[in-house]
Short mmCIF file of C-alpha atoms in Angstrom, two decimals:
data_model
loop_
_atom_site.label_atom_id
_atom_site.label_comp_id
_atom_site.label_asym_id
_atom_site.label_seq_id
_atom_site.Cartn_x
_atom_site.Cartn_y
_atom_site.Cartn_z
CA MET A 1 -8.14 -39.15 20.16
CA ASN A 2 -6.62 -38.50 16.68
CA ARG A 3 -6.42 -35.12 14.91
CA SER A 4 -9.73 -35.73 13.14
CA GLY A 5 -11.53 -36.23 16.44
CA MET A 6 -9.80 -33.31 18.08
CA GLY A 7 -10.57 -31.11 15.07
CA LEU A 8 -14.26 -32.02 15.19
CA LEU A 9 -14.41 -31.34 18.92
CA ALA A 10 -12.68 -27.98 18.46
CA ARG A 11 -15.14 -26.92 15.78
CA VAL A 12 -18.13 -27.96 17.89
CA LEU A 13 -16.80 -26.05 20.90
CA LEU A 14 -16.03 -23.01 18.75
CA ALA A 15 -19.52 -23.04 17.26
CA GLY A 16 -20.94 -23.06 20.78
CA VAL A 17 -18.81 -20.08 21.78
CA LEU A 18 -19.88 -18.12 18.73
CA LEU A 19 -23.55 -18.89 19.31
CA LEU A 20 -23.23 -17.61 22.86
CA GLY A 21 -21.66 -14.41 21.53
CA CYS A 22 -18.61 -14.70 23.76
CA GLY A 23 -14.90 -14.55 23.07
CA GLN A 24 -14.23 -11.59 20.80
CA SER A 25 -10.79 -12.97 19.91
CA PHE A 26 -12.47 -15.88 18.09
CA GLY A 27 -14.11 -13.34 15.76
CA ASP A 28 -10.68 -12.57 14.30
CA TRP A 29 -10.31 -16.02 12.77
CA VAL A 30 -11.97 -17.13 9.55
CA LEU A 31 -14.17 -20.28 9.52
CA GLY A 32 -13.09 -21.56 12.92
CA CYS A 33 -9.62 -23.13 12.61
CA ARG A 34 -6.71 -21.68 14.55
CA ASP A 35 -4.04 -24.28 13.77
CA ASP A 36 -3.65 -27.70 12.15
CA GLY A 37 -4.90 -29.38 15.30
CA ASP A 38 -8.40 -28.15 14.49
CA CYS A 39 -8.35 -29.97 11.13
CA ALA A 40 -8.55 -33.55 9.86
CA ASP A 41 -5.35 -35.58 9.51
CA ASP A 42 -4.98 -34.85 5.79
CA GLN A 43 -5.75 -31.13 6.06
CA VAL A 44 -3.97 -27.89 6.96
CA CYS A 45 -5.47 -24.80 8.60
CA PHE A 46 -5.48 -21.96 6.04
CA VAL A 47 -6.93 -18.46 6.31
CA ASP A 48 -10.26 -19.67 4.92
CA GLY A 49 -10.47 -22.82 7.05
CA CYS A 50 -9.22 -26.40 6.85
CA GLY A 51 -8.19 -27.65 3.42
CA ASP A 52 -6.10 -30.07 1.38
CA PRO A 53 -2.63 -28.46 1.03
CA GLY A 54 -2.06 -30.13 -2.33
CA ARG A 55 -5.08 -28.62 -4.09
CA ASN A 56 -6.35 -25.17 -5.14
CA LEU A 57 -2.78 -24.15 -6.00
CA VAL A 58 -1.47 -21.85 -8.72
CA VAL A 59 2.18 -21.16 -9.46
CA GLU A 60 3.28 -17.83 -10.93
CA VAL A 61 6.49 -18.28 -12.93
CA VAL A 62 8.45 -15.28 -14.23
CA PRO A 63 11.02 -16.83 -16.62
CA ASN A 64 13.04 -14.11 -18.39
CA PRO A 65 11.42 -10.82 -19.50
CA LYS A 66 14.61 -9.80 -21.34
CA GLU A 67 13.99 -12.67 -23.76
CA GLY A 68 10.28 -11.94 -24.11
CA LEU A 69 9.21 -14.52 -21.53
CA PHE A 70 6.95 -12.79 -19.04
CA ALA A 71 4.91 -14.19 -16.15
CA GLN A 72 2.81 -17.30 -16.70
CA ASP A 73 0.36 -18.84 -14.23
CA LEU A 74 0.11 -22.62 -13.94
CA ARG A 75 -2.72 -24.39 -12.15
CA VAL A 76 -1.54 -27.34 -10.02
CA ASP A 77 -4.32 -29.94 -9.74
CA GLU A 78 -2.40 -32.11 -7.27
CA LEU A 79 0.92 -31.16 -5.71
CA ARG A 80 3.65 -33.80 -5.70
CA ASP A 81 7.01 -33.87 -3.94
CA GLN A 82 8.65 -33.90 -7.39
CA GLN A 83 6.97 -31.34 -9.61
CA THR A 84 7.83 -30.32 -13.17
CA LEU A 85 6.46 -26.94 -14.17
CA LEU A 86 5.99 -26.90 -17.94
CA LEU A 87 5.83 -23.43 -19.48
CA SER A 88 4.45 -22.35 -22.82
CA GLY A 89 6.28 -20.04 -25.21
CA PRO A 90 5.91 -16.24 -25.19
CA SER A 91 2.47 -14.67 -24.77
CA THR A 92 1.78 -11.88 -27.24
CA LEU A 93 -0.66 -9.03 -27.52
CA ARG A 94 -1.15 -8.01 -31.17
CA ALA A 95 -2.89 -4.94 -32.53
CA ARG A 96 -4.27 -4.30 -36.01
CA VAL A 97 -4.80 -0.54 -36.46
CA ARG A 98 -6.74 0.91 -39.36
CA VAL A 99 -8.01 4.36 -40.34
CA GLN A 100 -11.60 4.74 -41.44
CA GLY A 101 -12.06 6.35 -44.84
CA PRO A 102 -15.15 7.54 -46.72
CA THR A 103 -15.87 4.06 -48.11
CA SER A 104 -13.28 1.71 -46.61
CA SER A 105 -10.44 1.57 -44.09
CA THR A 106 -6.69 1.61 -44.65
CA ALA A 107 -3.80 0.37 -42.52
CA TYR A 108 -2.16 2.76 -40.05
CA SER A 109 1.63 2.41 -40.08
CA ALA A 110 3.05 5.11 -37.78
CA PRO A 111 4.45 4.28 -34.30
CA ILE A 112 1.96 3.80 -31.46
CA THR A 113 2.00 3.55 -27.66
CA LEU A 114 0.21 0.67 -25.94
CA ARG A 115 -0.61 0.95 -22.25
CA ILE A 116 -1.91 -2.24 -20.72
CA SER A 117 -3.13 -2.83 -17.19
CA GLY A 118 -4.89 -5.76 -15.65
CA GLU A 119 -4.43 -8.81 -13.49
CA SER A 120 -3.61 -12.49 -13.54
CA LEU A 121 -6.19 -14.82 -15.08
CA LEU A 122 -5.83 -17.30 -12.22
CA ILE A 123 -4.46 -15.42 -9.18
CA PRO A 124 -6.86 -12.80 -7.77
CA GLY A 125 -5.18 -9.58 -6.75
CA VAL A 126 -1.95 -10.07 -8.71
CA GLN A 127 -1.72 -6.92 -10.85
CA ARG A 128 0.11 -6.65 -14.18
CA ARG A 129 1.03 -3.48 -16.05
CA GLN A 130 3.16 -2.74 -19.07
CA GLU A 131 3.80 0.06 -21.55
CA ALA A 132 5.55 0.13 -24.92
CA SER A 133 5.97 3.67 -26.23
CA THR A 134 7.42 3.17 -29.73
CA LEU A 135 5.87 0.14 -31.33
CA ASP A 136 6.32 -0.17 -35.09
CA PRO A 137 4.25 -2.48 -37.31
CA ASN A 138 5.61 -5.59 -39.03
CA ALA A 139 5.34 -6.27 -42.76
CA GLU A 140 1.68 -7.28 -42.34
CA GLY A 141 0.88 -4.04 -40.53
CA ILE A 142 0.54 -5.74 -37.14
CA TYR A 143 1.92 -4.27 -33.91
CA SER A 144 3.18 -6.92 -31.48
CA LEU A 145 4.08 -6.80 -27.78
CA SER A 146 5.25 -9.68 -25.55
CA VAL A 147 3.28 -9.69 -22.28
CA ALA A 148 2.52 -11.79 -19.23
CA SER A 149 -0.58 -13.95 -19.36
CA GLY A 150 -3.50 -12.01 -17.92
CA ARG A 151 -6.76 -10.11 -18.40
CA TYR A 152 -6.01 -6.63 -19.72
CA ALA A 153 -7.52 -3.26 -20.48
CA VAL A 154 -5.56 -1.73 -23.36
CA GLU A 155 -5.22 1.93 -24.33
CA LEU A 156 -3.74 2.91 -27.71
CA LEU A 157 -2.17 6.31 -28.29
CA THR A 158 -0.80 7.47 -31.63
CA ALA A 159 2.24 9.66 -32.12
CA ASN A 160 -0.13 12.11 -33.80
CA LYS A 161 -1.60 13.95 -30.78
CA GLU A 162 -4.61 15.03 -32.83
CA LEU A 163 -5.94 11.48 -33.09
CA PRO A 164 -8.10 10.33 -30.15
CA PRO A 165 -7.07 7.55 -27.77
CA LEU A 166 -8.68 4.17 -28.34
CA SER A 167 -9.36 1.42 -25.82
CA SER A 168 -10.09 -2.29 -25.85
CA SER A 169 -9.70 -5.37 -23.65
CA SER A 170 -8.53 -8.95 -24.01
CA ASP A 171 -7.47 -12.10 -22.19
CA VAL A 172 -4.00 -13.41 -23.02
CA GLN A 173 -3.40 -17.09 -22.30
CA PRO A 174 0.09 -18.54 -21.67
CA GLY A 175 1.91 -19.14 -24.94
CA SER A 176 -0.90 -17.68 -27.03
CA SER A 177 -1.49 -14.55 -29.08
CA ALA A 178 -4.46 -12.22 -28.64
CA MET A 179 -5.44 -9.92 -31.52
CA LEU A 180 -7.08 -6.53 -31.00
CA ASP A 181 -8.61 -4.44 -33.77
CA PHE A 182 -8.52 -0.65 -33.50
CA LEU A 183 -10.24 1.72 -35.92
CA LEU A 184 -9.12 5.35 -35.99
CA PRO A 185 -11.76 7.85 -37.13
CA ASP A 186 -12.10 9.17 -40.65
CA PRO A 187 -9.99 12.39 -40.85
CA SER A 188 -12.86 14.07 -42.71
CA GLN A 189 -15.05 13.49 -39.65
CA LEU A 190 -12.69 15.28 -37.24
CA VAL A 191 -13.23 18.88 -36.18
CA ARG A 192 -10.62 21.13 -34.63
CA LEU A 193 -11.59 23.06 -31.50
CA THR A 194 -9.28 26.00 -30.83
CA ALA A 195 -9.66 28.20 -27.78
CA ARG A 196 -7.77 30.23 -25.20
CA VAL A 197 -7.31 29.58 -21.49
CA LEU A 198 -6.85 32.66 -19.33
CA ARG A 199 -6.91 33.59 -15.67
CA TYR A 200 -10.14 34.75 -14.07
CA ASP A 201 -9.03 38.35 -14.72
CA LYS A 202 -8.47 37.59 -18.45
CA GLU A 203 -4.69 37.71 -18.05
CA LEU A 204 -2.30 35.01 -19.27
CA MET A 205 -1.23 32.35 -16.82
CA PRO A 206 2.23 32.87 -15.26
CA ALA A 207 5.17 31.34 -17.10
CA ASP A 208 5.73 28.81 -14.30
CA VAL A 209 2.21 27.38 -14.70
CA PRO A 210 2.23 25.11 -17.78
CA LEU A 211 -1.24 23.81 -18.63
CA GLU A 212 -2.68 20.84 -20.51
CA VAL A 213 -6.28 20.42 -21.69
CA GLN A 214 -8.15 17.20 -22.44
CA ALA A 215 -11.76 16.66 -23.52
CA LEU A 216 -13.86 14.14 -21.55
CA ASP A 217 -17.27 12.57 -22.09
CA GLU A 218 -20.07 12.39 -19.52
CA ARG A 219 -18.36 9.51 -17.70
CA LYS A 220 -15.02 11.33 -17.60
CA ASN A 221 -13.54 9.03 -20.27
CA PRO A 222 -11.02 10.79 -22.55
CA LEU A 223 -12.22 11.89 -25.98
CA THR A 224 -8.86 13.37 -26.95
CA GLN A 225 -5.23 13.15 -26.02
CA ARG A 226 -3.83 15.88 -23.80
CA ALA A 227 -3.01 19.13 -25.60
CA GLU A 228 -0.49 21.66 -24.33
CA VAL A 229 -1.56 25.24 -23.83
CA ASN A 230 0.76 27.73 -25.51
CA GLY A 231 2.07 29.86 -22.67
CA PRO A 232 2.64 33.17 -24.52
CA THR A 233 -0.82 33.11 -26.14
CA GLY A 234 -2.97 30.83 -23.96
CA LEU A 235 -4.11 28.99 -27.10
CA PHE A 236 -4.75 25.25 -27.31
CA SER A 237 -6.18 23.01 -29.98
CA LEU A 238 -8.18 19.77 -29.65
CA VAL A 239 -9.43 17.55 -32.45
CA LEU A 240 -12.77 15.83 -31.80
CA ARG A 241 -15.16 13.68 -33.79
CA ARG A 242 -18.12 15.50 -35.29
CA THR A 243 -20.39 13.28 -33.23
CA ASP A 244 -18.82 14.67 -30.03
CA PHE A 245 -20.50 17.99 -30.76
CA GLU A 246 -23.89 16.24 -30.63
CA ARG A 247 -23.43 15.37 -26.97
CA ASP A 248 -25.47 17.06 -24.26
CA SER A 249 -22.31 18.35 -22.62
CA LEU A 250 -18.57 18.39 -23.08
CA THR A 251 -16.05 18.64 -20.26
CA LEU A 252 -12.52 20.01 -20.51
CA ARG A 253 -10.07 18.90 -17.86
CA VAL A 254 -7.34 21.47 -17.23
CA THR A 255 -4.26 20.23 -15.38
CA SER A 256 -0.78 21.52 -14.58
CA THR A 257 2.54 20.05 -13.49
CA ASN A 258 2.80 22.95 -11.05
CA ASP A 259 2.12 21.60 -7.54
CA LEU A 260 0.24 24.74 -6.54
CA VAL A 261 -2.41 24.65 -9.27
CA PRO A 262 -5.62 22.62 -8.81
CA GLN A 263 -7.18 20.34 -11.40
CA MET A 264 -10.14 22.13 -12.92
CA LEU A 265 -13.14 20.95 -14.94
CA VAL A 266 -14.78 23.31 -17.41
CA HIS A 267 -18.21 22.33 -18.74
CA LEU A 268 -19.18 23.45 -22.25
CA ASP A 269 -22.28 23.37 -24.40
CA PRO A 270 -21.05 21.61 -27.59
CA SER A 271 -23.86 23.12 -29.67
CA ARG A 272 -22.53 26.64 -29.13
CA ALA A 273 -19.47 28.11 -30.76
CA LEU A 274 -16.66 28.81 -28.30
CA LEU A 275 -16.13 32.50 -29.02
CA GLU A 276 -14.92 33.74 -25.64
CA PRO A 277 -11.77 32.63 -23.78
CA ILE A 278 -12.13 29.97 -21.08
CA LEU A 279 -11.60 31.75 -17.79
CA LEU A 280 -10.16 29.64 -14.98
CA PRO A 281 -11.52 30.34 -11.50
CA ASP A 282 -9.66 32.37 -8.93
CA TYR A 283 -8.07 29.67 -6.75
CA GLY A 284 -6.01 32.12 -4.71
CA GLU A 285 -2.35 32.36 -3.80
CA PRO A 286 -0.41 29.68 -1.90
CA VAL A 287 -0.87 29.64 1.88
CA ARG A 288 1.82 28.49 4.32
CA LEU A 289 -0.02 26.11 6.62
CA GLN A 290 1.75 25.60 9.95
CA GLY A 291 1.01 23.33 12.89
CA ARG A 292 2.25 20.60 15.21
CA VAL A 293 1.39 16.89 15.21
CA VAL A 294 0.93 15.32 18.65
CA ASP A 295 -0.34 12.00 19.99
CA PRO A 296 -3.32 11.72 22.40
CA GLN A 297 -0.94 12.27 25.32
CA GLY A 298 0.29 15.54 23.79
CA LYS A 299 3.73 14.20 22.82
CA PRO A 300 5.15 15.36 19.44
CA VAL A 301 4.97 12.94 16.52
CA ALA A 302 8.09 13.15 14.34
CA GLY A 303 8.43 11.85 10.80
CA ALA A 304 4.71 11.80 9.97
CA THR A 305 3.75 12.43 6.33
CA LEU A 306 1.21 15.22 5.82
CA PHE A 307 -0.72 16.57 2.85
CA VAL A 308 -3.90 18.54 2.15
CA SER A 309 -6.48 17.43 -0.41
CA GLY A 310 -9.99 18.32 -1.51
CA SER A 311 -11.92 21.21 -3.04
CA VAL A 312 -10.25 24.62 -2.97
CA LEU A 313 -11.31 28.17 -3.67
CA GLY A 314 -12.81 28.34 -7.16
CA GLY A 315 -14.02 24.72 -7.05
CA GLY A 316 -10.94 22.91 -8.37
CA GLN A 317 -9.64 19.65 -6.92
CA TYR A 318 -6.27 19.87 -5.25
CA ARG A 319 -3.62 17.82 -3.47
CA SER A 320 -0.68 19.60 -1.90
CA PRO A 321 2.94 18.46 -1.95
CA GLN A 322 3.77 16.11 0.93
CA VAL A 323 5.92 17.15 3.90
CA GLU A 324 7.18 15.42 7.04
CA SER A 325 6.80 16.63 10.62
CA GLN A 326 10.03 17.63 12.35
CA GLY A 327 11.50 16.17 15.53
CA ASP A 328 9.33 18.44 17.64
CA GLY A 329 6.21 17.52 15.62
CA THR A 330 6.01 20.86 13.80
CA PHE A 331 5.31 21.08 10.06
CA GLU A 332 4.80 23.65 7.34
CA LEU A 333 3.29 22.94 3.94
CA LEU A 334 2.05 25.00 1.01
CA THR A 335 -1.60 24.68 0.12
CA LEU A 336 -4.40 26.71 -1.47
CA PRO A 337 -7.31 28.44 0.30
CA SER A 338 -10.46 26.51 1.15
CA SER A 339 -13.79 26.83 -0.63
CA PRO A 340 -16.10 29.33 1.09
CA LEU A 341 -17.81 28.19 4.28
CA GLY A 342 -21.22 26.68 3.61
CA SER A 343 -20.24 25.33 0.17
CA ASN A 344 -20.25 21.72 1.46
CA ARG A 345 -16.75 21.36 0.07
CA GLU A 346 -13.92 20.77 2.47
CA LEU A 347 -10.19 20.39 2.67
CA LEU A 348 -8.81 17.39 4.49
CA LEU A 349 -5.49 17.32 6.31
CA THR A 350 -4.17 13.75 6.18
CA ILE A 351 -1.53 12.63 8.68
CA LEU A 352 0.28 9.33 8.11
CA PRO A 353 2.67 8.51 10.96
CA ARG A 354 5.56 6.11 10.43
CA ALA A 355 4.95 2.37 10.53
CA ASN A 356 4.99 0.85 14.02
CA SER A 357 4.48 4.24 15.65
CA PRO A 358 1.77 4.31 18.37
CA ALA A 359 0.31 7.38 16.64
CA GLY A 360 -2.24 6.41 14.00
CA SER A 361 -3.51 7.63 10.63
CA THR A 362 -5.70 10.68 10.99
CA GLU A 363 -7.89 12.79 8.70
CA THR A 364 -9.30 16.08 9.88
CA SER A 365 -11.31 18.78 8.11
CA ILE A 366 -9.60 22.16 8.06
CA VAL A 367 -10.37 25.68 6.94
CA VAL A 368 -7.57 27.52 5.16
CA PRO A 369 -8.32 31.25 4.93
CA ARG A 370 -7.04 33.43 2.12
CA VAL A 371 -3.95 34.67 3.96
CA SER A 372 -0.22 34.25 3.55
CA VAL A 373 0.24 32.18 6.74
CA SER A 374 -2.38 30.03 8.51
CA LYS A 375 -1.60 28.49 11.91
CA LEU A 376 -3.48 25.36 12.97
CA GLY A 377 -1.89 24.82 16.37
CA ASP A 378 -1.75 21.23 17.66
CA VAL A 379 -3.32 18.48 15.55
CA VAL A 380 -3.98 15.35 17.63
CA CYS A 381 -3.42 11.96 15.99
CA GLN A 382 -5.57 8.97 16.74
CA GLN A 383 -4.05 6.06 18.65
CA ARG A 384 -3.05 2.83 16.92
CA ARG A 385 -3.81 -0.56 18.45
CA LYS A 386 -0.93 -2.56 19.85
CA VAL A 387 -1.15 -6.13 18.56
CA GLU A 388 1.10 -8.70 20.19
CA GLY A 389 1.27 -12.45 20.41
CA THR A 390 3.29 -15.64 20.51
CA VAL A 391 4.40 -17.88 17.65
CA LEU A 392 4.81 -21.58 18.47
CA GLY A 393 6.59 -24.20 16.42
CA PRO A 394 4.82 -27.24 14.93
CA VAL A 395 6.44 -29.77 17.29
CA GLY A 396 5.89 -29.79 21.05
CA SER A 397 4.37 -26.28 21.09
CA LEU A 398 7.79 -24.75 21.72
CA PRO A 399 8.26 -21.01 21.04
CA ALA A 400 9.45 -20.24 17.51
CA ALA A 401 12.25 -17.64 17.49
CA GLY A 402 13.40 -15.65 14.45
CA VAL A 403 9.99 -15.56 12.72
CA LEU A 404 9.29 -12.53 10.52
CA VAL A 405 5.78 -11.16 11.10
CA GLU A 406 4.10 -8.94 8.48
CA ALA A 407 0.59 -7.49 8.40
CA THR A 408 -0.95 -6.76 4.97
CA LEU A 409 -4.09 -4.62 4.78
CA LEU A 410 -7.03 -6.36 3.12
CA LYS A 411 -9.91 -4.03 3.96
CA GLU A 412 -10.50 -0.79 5.80
CA VAL A 413 -12.85 -0.51 8.76
CA ALA A 414 -15.83 1.73 7.98
CA GLY A 415 -15.66 5.12 9.63
CA THR A 416 -11.88 5.10 10.17
CA PRO A 417 -9.11 6.71 8.08
CA ARG A 418 -7.26 4.52 5.61
CA PRO A 419 -4.20 3.03 7.34
CA ALA A 420 -0.92 4.77 6.61
CA SER A 421 0.76 1.61 5.33
CA SER A 422 -0.71 -1.27 3.36
CA ARG A 423 2.02 -3.54 4.72
CA VAL A 424 3.67 -3.31 8.14
CA GLU A 425 6.60 -5.44 9.25
CA ALA A 426 7.35 -6.04 12.92
CA LEU A 427 10.45 -4.11 13.99
CA ARG A 428 12.08 -7.33 15.19
CA ARG A 429 11.66 -11.02 14.47
CA THR A 430 10.14 -13.09 17.25
CA ASP A 431 12.35 -13.44 20.33
CA GLU A 432 13.30 -16.62 22.21
CA ALA A 433 9.84 -16.70 23.74
CA GLY A 434 8.23 -16.44 20.27
CA HIS A 435 6.89 -12.98 21.12
CA PHE A 436 6.14 -10.25 18.56
CA GLU A 437 4.36 -6.90 18.57
CA LEU A 438 3.01 -4.42 16.03
CA TRP A 439 1.21 -1.07 16.15
CA LEU A 440 -1.60 -1.01 13.58
CA ASP A 441 -4.39 1.25 12.41
CA PRO A 442 -7.89 -0.30 12.44
CA GLY A 443 -8.45 -2.64 9.50
CA VAL A 444 -8.73 -6.23 8.34
CA TYR A 445 -5.21 -7.64 7.89
CA ARG A 446 -3.56 -10.81 6.69
CA PHE A 447 -0.78 -11.70 9.11
CA ASP A 448 2.08 -13.60 7.42
CA PHE A 449 4.61 -15.56 9.47
CA THR A 450 7.89 -16.51 7.74
CA SER A 451 10.35 -18.71 9.64
CA LEU A 452 14.13 -18.88 9.21
CA GLU A 453 13.87 -22.64 9.64
CA ASN A 454 12.68 -25.11 7.03
CA LEU A 455 9.01 -24.25 7.58
CA PRO A 456 6.36 -22.90 5.16
CA ARG A 457 4.83 -19.44 5.27
CA PHE A 458 1.78 -19.28 7.50
CA SER A 459 -1.08 -16.77 7.42
CA ARG A 460 -4.02 -15.67 9.51
CA ILE A 461 -6.76 -13.04 9.07
CA VAL A 462 -6.96 -10.56 11.94
CA THR A 463 -9.40 -7.69 12.40
CA VAL A 464 -7.75 -4.84 14.28
CA HIS A 465 -10.60 -3.08 16.02
CA PRO A 466 -10.79 0.69 16.58
CA TRP A 467 -10.19 2.04 20.06
CA VAL A 468 -13.22 2.26 22.28
CA SER A 469 -13.66 4.86 24.98
CA PRO A 470 -11.91 4.48 27.32
CA PRO A 471 -9.12 2.60 25.43
CA PRO A 472 -8.54 -0.99 26.60
CA ALA A 473 -5.64 -1.45 29.01
CA THR A 474 -4.36 -4.60 27.31
CA PRO A 475 -3.16 -5.07 23.70
CA GLN A 476 -5.06 -7.12 21.13
CA GLU A 477 -3.57 -10.61 21.21
CA VAL A 478 -2.81 -12.94 18.28
CA SER A 479 -1.14 -16.31 18.89
CA VAL A 480 -0.44 -18.97 16.26
CA THR A 481 1.11 -22.38 15.82
CA LEU A 482 3.21 -22.87 12.68
CA PRO A 483 2.45 -25.88 10.45
CA LYS A 484 4.89 -28.56 9.45
CA GLY A 485 6.44 -28.31 5.99
CA ARG A 486 7.04 -30.56 3.01
CA ARG A 487 9.93 -30.09 0.65
CA VAL A 488 8.84 -29.75 -2.97
CA THR A 489 11.51 -29.94 -5.68
CA GLY A 490 11.39 -30.01 -9.45
CA TYR A 491 12.29 -28.28 -12.69
CA VAL A 492 11.00 -25.34 -14.70
CA ARG A 493 11.00 -26.24 -18.39
CA LEU A 494 9.67 -24.89 -21.66
CA GLY A 495 7.31 -27.14 -23.55
CA GLU A 496 8.07 -28.66 -26.93
CA GLY A 497 7.69 -26.35 -29.89
CA SER A 498 8.74 -23.23 -27.99
CA GLY A 499 11.94 -23.03 -30.05
CA GLN A 500 14.01 -22.16 -26.98
CA GLN A 501 16.29 -23.93 -24.51
CA PRO A 502 14.06 -26.32 -22.52
CA ASP A 503 15.53 -25.63 -19.05
CA VAL A 504 14.52 -22.25 -17.60
CA PRO A 505 17.24 -20.86 -15.30
CA ASN A 506 16.80 -18.01 -12.77
CA ALA A 507 13.01 -18.07 -12.98
CA ALA A 508 11.12 -16.53 -10.06
CA LEU A 509 8.42 -18.87 -8.67
CA ARG A 510 5.58 -18.01 -6.30
CA PHE A 511 3.21 -20.70 -5.02
CA TYR A 512 -0.31 -19.46 -4.21
CA ARG A 513 -3.37 -21.09 -2.71
CA LEU A 514 -6.74 -19.80 -3.90
CA VAL A 515 -8.92 -18.79 -0.95
CA ALA A 516 -12.00 -16.74 -0.09
CA VAL A 517 -11.24 -13.89 2.33
CA GLU A 518 -13.94 -11.59 3.69
CA GLY A 519 -16.32 -12.96 1.06
CA GLU A 520 -13.97 -12.19 -1.85
CA ASN A 521 -11.74 -14.44 -3.93
CA SER A 522 -8.12 -13.96 -3.01
CA ALA A 523 -4.75 -15.70 -3.22
CA LEU A 524 -2.49 -16.70 -0.35
CA LEU A 525 1.27 -16.80 -0.96
CA LEU A 526 2.57 -20.11 0.44
CA GLY A 527 6.17 -19.98 -0.73
CA GLU A 528 8.59 -18.50 -3.23
CA THR A 529 11.90 -19.51 -4.71
CA THR A 530 14.16 -19.16 -7.77
CA SER A 531 15.31 -21.86 -10.18
CA ASN A 532 19.05 -22.46 -10.49
CA ALA A 533 21.19 -22.49 -13.64
CA ALA A 534 19.78 -25.90 -14.61
CA GLY A 535 16.16 -24.87 -14.06
CA ALA A 536 15.88 -26.81 -10.77
CA PHE A 537 13.96 -25.41 -7.82
CA SER A 538 13.22 -26.29 -4.21
CA THR A 539 10.75 -24.80 -1.74
CA THR A 540 8.86 -25.64 1.45
CA LEU A 541 5.05 -25.78 1.47
CA PRO A 542 2.50 -26.76 4.15
CA LEU A 543 2.29 -30.43 5.17
CA PRO A 544 -0.75 -31.95 6.95
#
C-alpha cells in the first residue's frame, strides 16, 4: 500500500478513535496527522494537517536597516528548488502635519516623534515596532520615516508638550509610501488647566517621589502628553481642547518612576472649576514581605521570580519590584499594604520558577497588613507537567540524536496561571535514543524540532494538561517523526528602479507557512538563513 492509502487508513482509524472518545494523546494533535505517513504522497504533515509544502508560504526578508531597507514580506505562490526573491525599494511612512487656524490650517515645521507599532501584512503574529524621536520636515513640509512593510498604528508627539498627542493608522506595502495627515488643534481653542497635587494630608510629596500627570478620556485614551509635577510646589499644567471640558467626566492618571508609588486615577467633573488641590489617597508605607517558596513536596524552590500586583490601600494600582528566591527558597520584597478586607480588591503574589524546573507558575491572593514587616511563611508552588518523548528520523524510523526541542506558548489553559516562560528550550538536545524531556506549565504549545543534520524544522501542537488529583504517575508523552528535506537555493535581489545595488548581501530570511492553529490564523517558521556577500542563500524546507 502506498503513502496515500496508508494516510487514508490512518485518518479513518483516527476518526474512529476520536468518535469513541478514547486515546487522550490523540487530542494533542491538530486535524489528525502525526507524521508524513498519514498524508498523501505529495503532502507533508504540518501543525494544521496535511498540506502541499510548496504552497501557502511567505518569506520575511530583512535586507539592511542601516541603508533604510527594512523587512519586506514576499508571498511564494509555488516554491521551486531555485528561487529568486525580488525585493522592492524602501517602504516609507510619511506624515503631513498642519495646525488648525481660525479660518484655515498652516504647516507645522517643528521636530516630531513618531511611534509606530503593528504587525506584518502577510505573516500573522510577526510584530513590528519603531520610533523616531527627532524627525524634521523636508522642503515640502513632509516628515518621512523608512519602515518595514506592515499594518501600523501611529502616534505623533510634538516637541511642544502642551500640544496633544495625535493618532492614526495605515498599511505600508513593500516599496511604497503611505501618507498620513495630522491636524493639530487651533491654539485659540486650547485651555490651560493648572492644579496642585498633594498628599492626602495636604503636604507636598517627598522629594524622591517625582510625579507625572496625564489627562485621559472615558476609554482611557490620552488627551494630553504627560506633564511633570513641580516638586517644590506640587503644581502641574495641562493644555486641553475646549471641547474636552464638555465631556461627562475627565480622568487624570498620576504616575511615578518611584517603584513604591502606585498608579492612581483621579476623576474630575470638567464643568466645575478646579479650585482645591488634588489630594492623592493614603497608600501607606512600604512593607517588607517575607516568605519561603517550596514545591508540593516541601522542598525549597531557588531562583524563582516573585512580584506583587493589584489594588493597594487607597485604591491605586501597583506592581512591586521583582526579586528572586534564595537557595533556601526564602525571599523578601517591598510592597504596599492591601486594600481593606471586604473591598473586593486583592493583591496577587506571582511566583515564576525557572524554566525546566518541576515547580510551576503560581498566583496566590495575599493580605498585606499595614505593618513594617509581614511574614507569609511557606508558599507552595504548583507542579509542572513533565513532557517527554522520542524523535525519529525520516528514514527507517531510527532515533534522531542532537535535535533541539523548543516549546512556544500559544494559549493559556483557562483557570491556570500564565506560564512563567513563553518559550522553553529542553536542557539538552535529544540523546542517542532520540529522547527529550521538558517541564511545562499547563498551556497549548507549539513544539519545534530543529535537527543538526540537513533536515527542515518540524512542529507539532501539544496541549499540556493541568495536574489532576492525584497526579498521574507517568509523564505526558510526545513522539514525532521528522520529515525529509529539500534544499532550496537562490538569490535575494532588488527590483529594477530601486536605484541600489541589485544583489542584497547579508539579508536575514525566514520562511513561513500560513496555518490555522486553535481556530486562529498563525504562521509556522519552516526555516531561516542569511544571504552571502553575493546575495545567494540556501536553506532546507520540508519535502513530501
